C-alpha positions as protocol buffer text, in pm:
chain_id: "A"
residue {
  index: 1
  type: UNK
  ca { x: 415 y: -24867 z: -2647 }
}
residue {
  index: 2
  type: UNK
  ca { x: 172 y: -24654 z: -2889 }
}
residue {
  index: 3
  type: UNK
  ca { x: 281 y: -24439 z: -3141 }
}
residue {
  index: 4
  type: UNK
  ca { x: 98 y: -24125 z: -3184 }
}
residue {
  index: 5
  type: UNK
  ca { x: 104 y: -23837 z: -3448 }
}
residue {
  index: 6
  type: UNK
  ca { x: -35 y: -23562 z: -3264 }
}
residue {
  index: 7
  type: UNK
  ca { x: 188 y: -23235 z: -3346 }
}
residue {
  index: 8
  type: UNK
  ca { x: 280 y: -23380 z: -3693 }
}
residue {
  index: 9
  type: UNK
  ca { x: 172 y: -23277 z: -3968 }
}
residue {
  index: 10
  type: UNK
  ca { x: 68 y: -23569 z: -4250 }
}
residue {
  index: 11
  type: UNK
  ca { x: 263 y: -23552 z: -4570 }
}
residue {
  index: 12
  type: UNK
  ca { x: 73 y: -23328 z: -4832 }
}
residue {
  index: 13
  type: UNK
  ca { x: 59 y: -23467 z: -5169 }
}
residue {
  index: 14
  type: UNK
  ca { x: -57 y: -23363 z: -5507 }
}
residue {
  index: 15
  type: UNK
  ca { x: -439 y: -23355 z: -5579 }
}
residue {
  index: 16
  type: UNK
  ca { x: -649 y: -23498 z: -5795 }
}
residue {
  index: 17
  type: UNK
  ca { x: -800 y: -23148 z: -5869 }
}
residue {
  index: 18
  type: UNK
  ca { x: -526 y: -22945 z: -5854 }
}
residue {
  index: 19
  type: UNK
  ca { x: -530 y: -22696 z: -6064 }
}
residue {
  index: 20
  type: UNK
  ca { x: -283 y: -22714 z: -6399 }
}
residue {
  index: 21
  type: UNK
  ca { x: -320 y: -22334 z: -6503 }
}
residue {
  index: 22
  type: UNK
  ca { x: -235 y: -22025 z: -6285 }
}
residue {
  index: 23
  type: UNK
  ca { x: -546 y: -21812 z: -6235 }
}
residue {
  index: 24
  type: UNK
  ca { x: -524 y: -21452 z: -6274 }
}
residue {
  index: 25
  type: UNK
  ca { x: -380 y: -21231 z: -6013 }
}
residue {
  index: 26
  type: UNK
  ca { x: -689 y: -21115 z: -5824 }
}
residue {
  index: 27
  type: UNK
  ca { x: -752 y: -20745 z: -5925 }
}
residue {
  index: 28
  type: UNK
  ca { x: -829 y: -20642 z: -5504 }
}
residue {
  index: 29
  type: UNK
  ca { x: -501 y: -20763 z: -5453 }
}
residue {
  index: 30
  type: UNK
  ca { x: -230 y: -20463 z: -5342 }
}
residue {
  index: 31
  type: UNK
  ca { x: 58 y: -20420 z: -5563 }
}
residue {
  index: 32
  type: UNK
  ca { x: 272 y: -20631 z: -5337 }
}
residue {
  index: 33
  type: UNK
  ca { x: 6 y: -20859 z: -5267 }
}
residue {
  index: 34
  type: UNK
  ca { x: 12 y: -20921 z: -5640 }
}
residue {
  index: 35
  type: UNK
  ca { x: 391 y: -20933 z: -5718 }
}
residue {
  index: 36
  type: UNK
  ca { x: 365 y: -21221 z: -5431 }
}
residue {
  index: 37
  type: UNK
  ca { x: 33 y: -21409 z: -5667 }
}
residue {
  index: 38
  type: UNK
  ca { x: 272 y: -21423 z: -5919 }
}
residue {
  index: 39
  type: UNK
  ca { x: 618 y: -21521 z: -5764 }
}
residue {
  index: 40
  type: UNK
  ca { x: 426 y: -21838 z: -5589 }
}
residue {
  index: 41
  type: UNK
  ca { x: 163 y: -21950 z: -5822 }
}
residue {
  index: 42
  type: UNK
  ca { x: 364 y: -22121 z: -6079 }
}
residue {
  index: 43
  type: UNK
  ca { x: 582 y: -22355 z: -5786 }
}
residue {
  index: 44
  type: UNK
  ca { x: 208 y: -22405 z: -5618 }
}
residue {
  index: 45
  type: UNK
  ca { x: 90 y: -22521 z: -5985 }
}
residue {
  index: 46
  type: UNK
  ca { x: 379 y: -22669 z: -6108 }
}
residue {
  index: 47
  type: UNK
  ca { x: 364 y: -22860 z: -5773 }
}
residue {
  index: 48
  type: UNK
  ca { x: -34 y: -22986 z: -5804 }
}
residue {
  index: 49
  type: UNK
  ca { x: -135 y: -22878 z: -5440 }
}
residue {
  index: 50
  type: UNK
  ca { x: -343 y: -22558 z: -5538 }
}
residue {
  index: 51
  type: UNK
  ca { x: -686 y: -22619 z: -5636 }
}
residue {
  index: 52
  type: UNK
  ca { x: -986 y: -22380 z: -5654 }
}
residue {
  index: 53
  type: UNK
  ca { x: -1103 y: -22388 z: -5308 }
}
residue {
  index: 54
  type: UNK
  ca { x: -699 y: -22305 z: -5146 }
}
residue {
  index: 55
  type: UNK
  ca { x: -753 y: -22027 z: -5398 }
}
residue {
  index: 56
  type: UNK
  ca { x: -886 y: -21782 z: -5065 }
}
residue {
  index: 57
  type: UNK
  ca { x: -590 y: -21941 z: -4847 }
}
residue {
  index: 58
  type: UNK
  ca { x: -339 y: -21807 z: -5117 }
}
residue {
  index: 59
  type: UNK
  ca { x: -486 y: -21467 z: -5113 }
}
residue {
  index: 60
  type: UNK
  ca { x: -459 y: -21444 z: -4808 }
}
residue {
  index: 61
  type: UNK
  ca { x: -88 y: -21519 z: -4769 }
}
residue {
  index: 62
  type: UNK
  ca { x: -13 y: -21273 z: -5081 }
}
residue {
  index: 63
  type: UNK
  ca { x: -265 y: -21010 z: -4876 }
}
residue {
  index: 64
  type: UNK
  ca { x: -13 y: -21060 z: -4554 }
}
residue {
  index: 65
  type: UNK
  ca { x: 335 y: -21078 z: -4718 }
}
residue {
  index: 66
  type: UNK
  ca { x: 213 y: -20792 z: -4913 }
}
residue {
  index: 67
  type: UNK
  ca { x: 151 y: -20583 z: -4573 }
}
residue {
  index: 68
  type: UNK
  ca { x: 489 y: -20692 z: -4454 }
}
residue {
  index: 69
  type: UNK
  ca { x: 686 y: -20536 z: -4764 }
}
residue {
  index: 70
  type: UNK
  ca { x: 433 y: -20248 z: -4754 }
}
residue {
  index: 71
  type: UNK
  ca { x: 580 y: -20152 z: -4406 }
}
residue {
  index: 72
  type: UNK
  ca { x: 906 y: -20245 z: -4456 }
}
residue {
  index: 73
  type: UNK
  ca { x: 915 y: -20001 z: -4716 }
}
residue {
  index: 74
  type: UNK
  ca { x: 747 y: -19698 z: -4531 }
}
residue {
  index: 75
  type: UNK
  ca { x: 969 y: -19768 z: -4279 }
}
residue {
  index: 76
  type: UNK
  ca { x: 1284 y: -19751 z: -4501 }
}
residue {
  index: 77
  type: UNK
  ca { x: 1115 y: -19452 z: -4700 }
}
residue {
  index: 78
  type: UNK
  ca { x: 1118 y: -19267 z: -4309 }
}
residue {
  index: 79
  type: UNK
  ca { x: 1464 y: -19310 z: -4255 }
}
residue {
  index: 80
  type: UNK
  ca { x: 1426 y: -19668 z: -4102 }
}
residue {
  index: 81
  type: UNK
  ca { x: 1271 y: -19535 z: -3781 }
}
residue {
  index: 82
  type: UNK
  ca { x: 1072 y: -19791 z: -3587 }
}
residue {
  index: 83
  type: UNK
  ca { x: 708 y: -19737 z: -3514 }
}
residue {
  index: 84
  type: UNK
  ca { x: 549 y: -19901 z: -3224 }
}
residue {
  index: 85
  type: UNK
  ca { x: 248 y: -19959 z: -3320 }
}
residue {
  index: 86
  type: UNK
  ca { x: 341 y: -20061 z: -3696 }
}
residue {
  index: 87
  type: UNK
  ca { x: 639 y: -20287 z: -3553 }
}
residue {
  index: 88
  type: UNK
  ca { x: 327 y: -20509 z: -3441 }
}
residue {
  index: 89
  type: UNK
  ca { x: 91 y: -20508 z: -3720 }
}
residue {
  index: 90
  type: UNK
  ca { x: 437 y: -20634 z: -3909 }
}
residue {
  index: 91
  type: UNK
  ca { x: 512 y: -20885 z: -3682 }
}
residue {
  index: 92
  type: UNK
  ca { x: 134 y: -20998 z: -3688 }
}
residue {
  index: 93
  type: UNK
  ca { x: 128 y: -21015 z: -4047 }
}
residue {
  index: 94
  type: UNK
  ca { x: 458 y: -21194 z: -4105 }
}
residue {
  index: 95
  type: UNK
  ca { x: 375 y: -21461 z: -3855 }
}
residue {
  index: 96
  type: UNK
  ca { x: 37 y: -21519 z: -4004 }
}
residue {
  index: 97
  type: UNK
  ca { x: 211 y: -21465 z: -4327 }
}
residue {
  index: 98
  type: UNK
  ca { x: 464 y: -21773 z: -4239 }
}
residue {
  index: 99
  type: UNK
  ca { x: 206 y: -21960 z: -4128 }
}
residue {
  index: 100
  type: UNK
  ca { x: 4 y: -22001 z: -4425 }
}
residue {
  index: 101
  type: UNK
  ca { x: 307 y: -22014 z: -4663 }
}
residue {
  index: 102
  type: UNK
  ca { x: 403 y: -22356 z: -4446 }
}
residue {
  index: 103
  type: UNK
  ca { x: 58 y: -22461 z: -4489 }
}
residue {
  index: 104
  type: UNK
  ca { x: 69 y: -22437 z: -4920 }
}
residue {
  index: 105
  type: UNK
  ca { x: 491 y: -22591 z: -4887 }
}
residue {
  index: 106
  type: UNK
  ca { x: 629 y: -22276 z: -4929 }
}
residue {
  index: 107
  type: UNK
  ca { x: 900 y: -22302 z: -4685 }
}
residue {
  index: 108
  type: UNK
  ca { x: 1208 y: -22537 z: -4680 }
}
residue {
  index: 109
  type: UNK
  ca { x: 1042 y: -22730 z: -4439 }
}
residue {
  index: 110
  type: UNK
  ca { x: 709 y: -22773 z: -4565 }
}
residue {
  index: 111
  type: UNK
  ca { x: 857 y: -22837 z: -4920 }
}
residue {
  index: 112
  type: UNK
  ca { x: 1022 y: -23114 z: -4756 }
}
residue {
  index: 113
  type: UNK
  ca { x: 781 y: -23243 z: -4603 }
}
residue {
  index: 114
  type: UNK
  ca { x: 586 y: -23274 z: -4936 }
}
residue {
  index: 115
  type: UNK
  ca { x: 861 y: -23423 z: -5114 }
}
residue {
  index: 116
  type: UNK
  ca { x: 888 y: -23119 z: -5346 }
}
residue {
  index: 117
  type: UNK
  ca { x: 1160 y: -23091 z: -5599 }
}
residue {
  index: 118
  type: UNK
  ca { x: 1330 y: -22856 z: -5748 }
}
residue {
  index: 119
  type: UNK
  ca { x: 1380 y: -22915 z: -6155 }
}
residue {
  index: 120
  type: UNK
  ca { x: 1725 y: -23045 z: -6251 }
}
residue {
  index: 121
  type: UNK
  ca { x: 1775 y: -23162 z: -5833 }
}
residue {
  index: 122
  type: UNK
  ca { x: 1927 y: -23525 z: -5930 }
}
residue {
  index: 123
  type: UNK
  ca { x: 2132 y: -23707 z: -5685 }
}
residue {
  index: 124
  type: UNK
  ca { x: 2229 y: -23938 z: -5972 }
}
residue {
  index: 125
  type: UNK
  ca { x: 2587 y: -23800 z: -5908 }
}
residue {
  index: 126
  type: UNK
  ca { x: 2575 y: -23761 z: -5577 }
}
residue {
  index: 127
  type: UNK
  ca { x: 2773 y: -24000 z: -5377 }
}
residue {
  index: 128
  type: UNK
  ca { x: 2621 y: -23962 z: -5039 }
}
residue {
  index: 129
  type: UNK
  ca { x: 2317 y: -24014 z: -5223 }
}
residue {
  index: 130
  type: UNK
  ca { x: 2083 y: -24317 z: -5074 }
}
């Protein structure tokens, strides 16, 4: 019987280059797109899993979560009508959004999956601990 991998992602680990020192929020950035730059940067760094060349795959995540708060609030800001046509450029952007964010382990899942740990997350006391 063979064992295959395909569908599964391998384990991402920290990098030899990784980068040990946010980089400033890129000035093209929207305002939200920026407020995102620095919510994830210091997990990615403190992490080691960002280095310079992910830098465009990052700003492109804060570009899309960005457009999805962008919306939300116009919507909200119109009463919380629905508009067609910008009820699919949000679901576009927060699927493409989510996509990329499990791609640099920041979803429960993909933080898992690297082994990520939160600070001060001991199991030392934990008796179902293994």
């Amino acid at each position: 019987m063979s064992v295959h991998s395909r569908g599964v992602k391998p384990a991402t680990r920290s990098d030899a280059d990784a980068l040990t020192k946010a980089p400033p929020v890129p000035r093209h950035l929207a305002p939200h797109a920026k407020a995102e730059w620095r919510r994830i940067m210091p997990q990615l760094i403190d992490r080691r899993i960002i280095t310079k060349a992910d830098l465009a795959g990052v700003e492109s995540y804060c570009t899309f979560a960005g457009i999805v708060r962008q919306i939300e609030e116009e919507r909200a800001a119109a009463g919380g009508a629905i508009d067609v046509k910008m009820f699919g450029v949000l679901n576009r952007a927060a699927q493409t959004a989510r996509q990329l964010a499990a791609e640099y382990g920041l979803t429960p899942t993909s933080r898992a999956r690297i082994g990520a740990e939160l600070p001060g997350d001991d199991d030392a006391d934990n008796p179902l601990a293994v």
